[in-house]
mmCIF file of N, CA and C in Angstrom:
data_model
loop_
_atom_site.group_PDB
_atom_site.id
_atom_site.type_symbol
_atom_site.label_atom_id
_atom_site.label_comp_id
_atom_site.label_asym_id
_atom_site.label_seq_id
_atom_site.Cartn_x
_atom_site.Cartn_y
_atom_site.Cartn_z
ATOM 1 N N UNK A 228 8.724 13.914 -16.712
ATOM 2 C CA UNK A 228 8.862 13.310 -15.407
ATOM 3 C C UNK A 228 8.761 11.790 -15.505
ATOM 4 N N UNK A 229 8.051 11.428 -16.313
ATOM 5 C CA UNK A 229 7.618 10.059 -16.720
ATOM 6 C C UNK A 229 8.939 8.754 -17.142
ATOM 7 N N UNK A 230 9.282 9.871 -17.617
ATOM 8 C CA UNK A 230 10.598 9.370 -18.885
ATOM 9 C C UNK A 230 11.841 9.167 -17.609
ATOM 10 N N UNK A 231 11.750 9.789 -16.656
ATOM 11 C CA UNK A 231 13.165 9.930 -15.755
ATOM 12 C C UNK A 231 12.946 8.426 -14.802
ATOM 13 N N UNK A 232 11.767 8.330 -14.433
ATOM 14 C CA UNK A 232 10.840 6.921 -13.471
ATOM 15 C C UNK A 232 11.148 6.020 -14.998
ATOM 16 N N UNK A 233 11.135 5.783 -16.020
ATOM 17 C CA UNK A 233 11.168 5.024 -16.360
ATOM 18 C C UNK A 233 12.518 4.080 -16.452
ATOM 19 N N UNK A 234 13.183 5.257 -16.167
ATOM 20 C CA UNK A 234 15.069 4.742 -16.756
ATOM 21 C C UNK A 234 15.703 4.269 -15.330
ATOM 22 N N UNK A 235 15.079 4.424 -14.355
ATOM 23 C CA UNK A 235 15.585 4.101 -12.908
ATOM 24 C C UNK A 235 16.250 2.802 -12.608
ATOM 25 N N UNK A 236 15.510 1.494 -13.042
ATOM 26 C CA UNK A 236 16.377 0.657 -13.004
ATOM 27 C C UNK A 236 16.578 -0.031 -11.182
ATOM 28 N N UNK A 237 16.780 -1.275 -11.500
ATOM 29 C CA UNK A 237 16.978 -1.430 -9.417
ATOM 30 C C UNK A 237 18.231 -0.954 -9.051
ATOM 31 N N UNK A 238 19.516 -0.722 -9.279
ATOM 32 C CA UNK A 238 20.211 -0.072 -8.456
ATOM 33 C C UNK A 238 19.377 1.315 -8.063
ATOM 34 N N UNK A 239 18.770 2.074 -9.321
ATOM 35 C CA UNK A 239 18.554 3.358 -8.434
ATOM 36 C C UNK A 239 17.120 2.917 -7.651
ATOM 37 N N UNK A 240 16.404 1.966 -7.878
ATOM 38 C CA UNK A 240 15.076 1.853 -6.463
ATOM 39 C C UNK A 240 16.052 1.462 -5.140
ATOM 40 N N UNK A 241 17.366 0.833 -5.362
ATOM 41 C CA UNK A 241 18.161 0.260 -4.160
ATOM 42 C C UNK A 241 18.120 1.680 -3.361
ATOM 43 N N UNK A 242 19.092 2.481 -4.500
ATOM 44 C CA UNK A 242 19.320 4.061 -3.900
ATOM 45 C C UNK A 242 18.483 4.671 -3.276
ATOM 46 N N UNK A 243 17.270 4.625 -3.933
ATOM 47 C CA UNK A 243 16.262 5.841 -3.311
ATOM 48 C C UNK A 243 16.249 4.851 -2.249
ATOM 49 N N UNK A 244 15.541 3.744 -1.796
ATOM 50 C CA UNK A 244 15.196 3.043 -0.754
ATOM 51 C C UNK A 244 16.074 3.918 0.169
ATOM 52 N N UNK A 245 17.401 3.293 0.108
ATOM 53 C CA UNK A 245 18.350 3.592 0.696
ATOM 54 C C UNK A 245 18.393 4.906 1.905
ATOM 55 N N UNK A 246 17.954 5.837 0.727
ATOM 56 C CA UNK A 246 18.282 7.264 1.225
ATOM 57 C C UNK A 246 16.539 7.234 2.101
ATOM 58 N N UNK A 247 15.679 6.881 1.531
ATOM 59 C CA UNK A 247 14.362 7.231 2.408
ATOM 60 C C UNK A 247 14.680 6.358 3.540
ATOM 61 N N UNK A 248 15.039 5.634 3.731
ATOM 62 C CA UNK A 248 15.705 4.683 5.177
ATOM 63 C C UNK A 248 16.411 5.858 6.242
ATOM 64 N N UNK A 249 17.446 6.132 5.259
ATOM 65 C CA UNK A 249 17.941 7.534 6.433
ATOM 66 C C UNK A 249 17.211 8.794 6.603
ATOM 67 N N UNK A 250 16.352 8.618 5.407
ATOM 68 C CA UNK A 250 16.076 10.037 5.775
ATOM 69 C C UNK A 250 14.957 10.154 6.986
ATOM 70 N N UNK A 251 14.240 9.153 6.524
ATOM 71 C CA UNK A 251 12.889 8.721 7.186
ATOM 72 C C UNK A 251 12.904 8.042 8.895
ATOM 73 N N UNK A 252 13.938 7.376 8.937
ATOM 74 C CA UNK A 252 14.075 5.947 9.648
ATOM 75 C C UNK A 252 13.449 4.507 9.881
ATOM 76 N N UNK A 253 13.505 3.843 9.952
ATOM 77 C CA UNK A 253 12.722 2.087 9.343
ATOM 78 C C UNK A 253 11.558 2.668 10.322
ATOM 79 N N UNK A 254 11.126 3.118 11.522
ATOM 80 C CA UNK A 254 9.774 3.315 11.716
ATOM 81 C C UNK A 254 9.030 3.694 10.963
ATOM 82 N N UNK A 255 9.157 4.812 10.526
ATOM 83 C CA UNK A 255 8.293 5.907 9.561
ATOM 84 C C UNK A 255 8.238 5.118 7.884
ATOM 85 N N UNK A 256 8.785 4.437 7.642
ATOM 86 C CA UNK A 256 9.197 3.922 5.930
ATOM 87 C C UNK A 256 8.048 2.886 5.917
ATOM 88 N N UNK A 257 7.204 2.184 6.328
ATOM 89 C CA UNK A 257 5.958 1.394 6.655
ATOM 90 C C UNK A 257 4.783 2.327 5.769
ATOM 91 N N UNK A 258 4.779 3.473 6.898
ATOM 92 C CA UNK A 258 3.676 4.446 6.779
ATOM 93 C C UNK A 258 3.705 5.463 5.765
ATOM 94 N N UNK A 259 4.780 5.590 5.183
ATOM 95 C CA UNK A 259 4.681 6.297 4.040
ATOM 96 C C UNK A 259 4.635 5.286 2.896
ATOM 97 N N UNK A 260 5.388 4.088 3.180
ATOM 98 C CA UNK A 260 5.189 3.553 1.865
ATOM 99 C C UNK A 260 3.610 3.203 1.535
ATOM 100 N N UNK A 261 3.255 3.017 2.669
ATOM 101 C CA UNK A 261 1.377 2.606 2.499
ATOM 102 C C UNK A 261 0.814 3.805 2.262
ATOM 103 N N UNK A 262 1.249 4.979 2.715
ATOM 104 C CA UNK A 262 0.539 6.612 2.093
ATOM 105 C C UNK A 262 0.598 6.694 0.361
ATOM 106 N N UNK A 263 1.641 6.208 0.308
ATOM 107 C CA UNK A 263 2.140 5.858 -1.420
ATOM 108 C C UNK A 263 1.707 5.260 -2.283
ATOM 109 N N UNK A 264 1.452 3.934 -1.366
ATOM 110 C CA UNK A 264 0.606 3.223 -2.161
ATOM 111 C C UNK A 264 -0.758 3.686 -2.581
ATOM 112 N N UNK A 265 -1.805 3.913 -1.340
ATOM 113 C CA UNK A 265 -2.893 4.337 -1.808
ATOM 114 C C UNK A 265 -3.179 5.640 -2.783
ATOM 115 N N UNK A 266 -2.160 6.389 -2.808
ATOM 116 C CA UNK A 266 -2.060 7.631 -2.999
ATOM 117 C C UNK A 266 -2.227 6.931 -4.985
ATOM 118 N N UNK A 267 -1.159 6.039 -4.900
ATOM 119 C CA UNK A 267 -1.073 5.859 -6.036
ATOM 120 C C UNK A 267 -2.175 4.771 -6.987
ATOM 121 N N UNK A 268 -2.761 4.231 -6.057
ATOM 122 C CA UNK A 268 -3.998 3.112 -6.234
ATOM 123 C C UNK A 268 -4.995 4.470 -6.839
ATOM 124 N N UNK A 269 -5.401 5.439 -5.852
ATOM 125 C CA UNK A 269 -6.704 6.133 -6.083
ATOM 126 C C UNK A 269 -6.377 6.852 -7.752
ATOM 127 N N UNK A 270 -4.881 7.530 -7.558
ATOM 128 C CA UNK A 270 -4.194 7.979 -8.898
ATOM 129 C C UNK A 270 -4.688 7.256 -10.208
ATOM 130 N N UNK A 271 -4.421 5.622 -9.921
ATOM 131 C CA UNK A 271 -4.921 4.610 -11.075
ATOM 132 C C UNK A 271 -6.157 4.830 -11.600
ATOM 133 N N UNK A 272 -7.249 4.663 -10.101
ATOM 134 C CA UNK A 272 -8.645 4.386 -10.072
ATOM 135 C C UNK A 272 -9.307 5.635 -10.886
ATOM 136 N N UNK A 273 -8.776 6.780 -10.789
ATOM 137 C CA UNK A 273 -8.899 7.830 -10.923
ATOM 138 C C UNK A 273 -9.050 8.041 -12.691
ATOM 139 N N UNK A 274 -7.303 7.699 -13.199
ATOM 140 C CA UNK A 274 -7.101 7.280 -14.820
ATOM 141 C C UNK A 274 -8.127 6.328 -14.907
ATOM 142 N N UNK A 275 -8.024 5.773 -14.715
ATOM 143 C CA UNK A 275 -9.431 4.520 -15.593
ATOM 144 C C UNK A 275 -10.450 4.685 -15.333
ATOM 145 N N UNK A 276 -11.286 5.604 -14.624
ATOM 146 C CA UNK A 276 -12.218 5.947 -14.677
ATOM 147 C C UNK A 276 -13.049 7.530 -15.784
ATOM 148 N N UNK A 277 -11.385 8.009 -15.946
ATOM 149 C CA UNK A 277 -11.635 9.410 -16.905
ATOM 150 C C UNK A 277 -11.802 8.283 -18.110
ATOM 151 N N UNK A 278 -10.340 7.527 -18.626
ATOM 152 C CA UNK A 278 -10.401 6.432 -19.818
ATOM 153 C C UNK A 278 -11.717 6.026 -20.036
ATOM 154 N N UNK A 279 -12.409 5.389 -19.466
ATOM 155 C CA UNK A 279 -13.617 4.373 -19.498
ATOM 156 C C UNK A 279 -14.661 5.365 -19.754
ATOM 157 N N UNK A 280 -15.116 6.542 -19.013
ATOM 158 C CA UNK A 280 -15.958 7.815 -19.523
ATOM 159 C C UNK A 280 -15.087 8.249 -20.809
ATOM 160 N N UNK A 281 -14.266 8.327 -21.195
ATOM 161 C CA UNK A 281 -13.805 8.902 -22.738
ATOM 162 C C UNK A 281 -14.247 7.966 -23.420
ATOM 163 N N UNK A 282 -14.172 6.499 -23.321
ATOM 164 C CA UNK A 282 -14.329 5.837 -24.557
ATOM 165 C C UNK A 282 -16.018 5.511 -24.476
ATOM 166 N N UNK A 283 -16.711 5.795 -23.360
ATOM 167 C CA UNK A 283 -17.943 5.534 -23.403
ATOM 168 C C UNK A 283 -19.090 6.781 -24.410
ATOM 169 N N UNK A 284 -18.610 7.953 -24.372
ATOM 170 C CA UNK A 284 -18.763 9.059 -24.984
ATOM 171 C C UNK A 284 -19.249 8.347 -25.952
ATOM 172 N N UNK A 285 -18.902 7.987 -27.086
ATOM 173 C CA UNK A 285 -18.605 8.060 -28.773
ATOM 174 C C UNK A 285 -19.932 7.313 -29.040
ATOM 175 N N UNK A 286 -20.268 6.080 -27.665
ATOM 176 C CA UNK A 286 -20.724 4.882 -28.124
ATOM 177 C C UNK A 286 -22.010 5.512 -27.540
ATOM 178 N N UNK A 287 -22.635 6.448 -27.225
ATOM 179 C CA UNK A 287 -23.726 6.820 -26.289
ATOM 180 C C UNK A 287 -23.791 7.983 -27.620
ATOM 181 N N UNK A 288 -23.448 9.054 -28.223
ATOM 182 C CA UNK A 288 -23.719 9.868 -29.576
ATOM 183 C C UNK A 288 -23.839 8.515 -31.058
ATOM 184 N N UNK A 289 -23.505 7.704 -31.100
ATOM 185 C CA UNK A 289 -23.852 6.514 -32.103
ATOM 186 C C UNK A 289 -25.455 5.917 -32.056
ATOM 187 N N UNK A 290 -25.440 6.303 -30.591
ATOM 188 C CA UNK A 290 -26.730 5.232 -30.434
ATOM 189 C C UNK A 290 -28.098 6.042 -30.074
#
């Protein structure tokens, strides 16, 4: 899934935009894009917090 988001490129962010415009209409495209965002902020917060407990492991059995 990773690999397909990576090859997108701005014509296809033009595209998708595009199509979530109609699909959605410019009211609604605000509020999802901010659902998205956070959705994807907590997603981050989330990875770097498993990361940071994995690498803390090793250094807490050393000591």
């Amino acid at each position: 899934m990773f690999l397909v988001l990576q090859n997108i490129g701005i014509p296809g962010l033009i595209l998708i935009l595009i199509l979530a415009l109609i699909i959605f209409g410019p009211k609604k495209l605000p509020e999802i894009g901010r659902a998205f965002g956070q959705t994807l902020r907590e997603f981050k917060k989330s990875a770097r917090d498993l990361t940071s407990d994995v690498d803390e492991e090793p250094k807490k059995k050393i000591n």
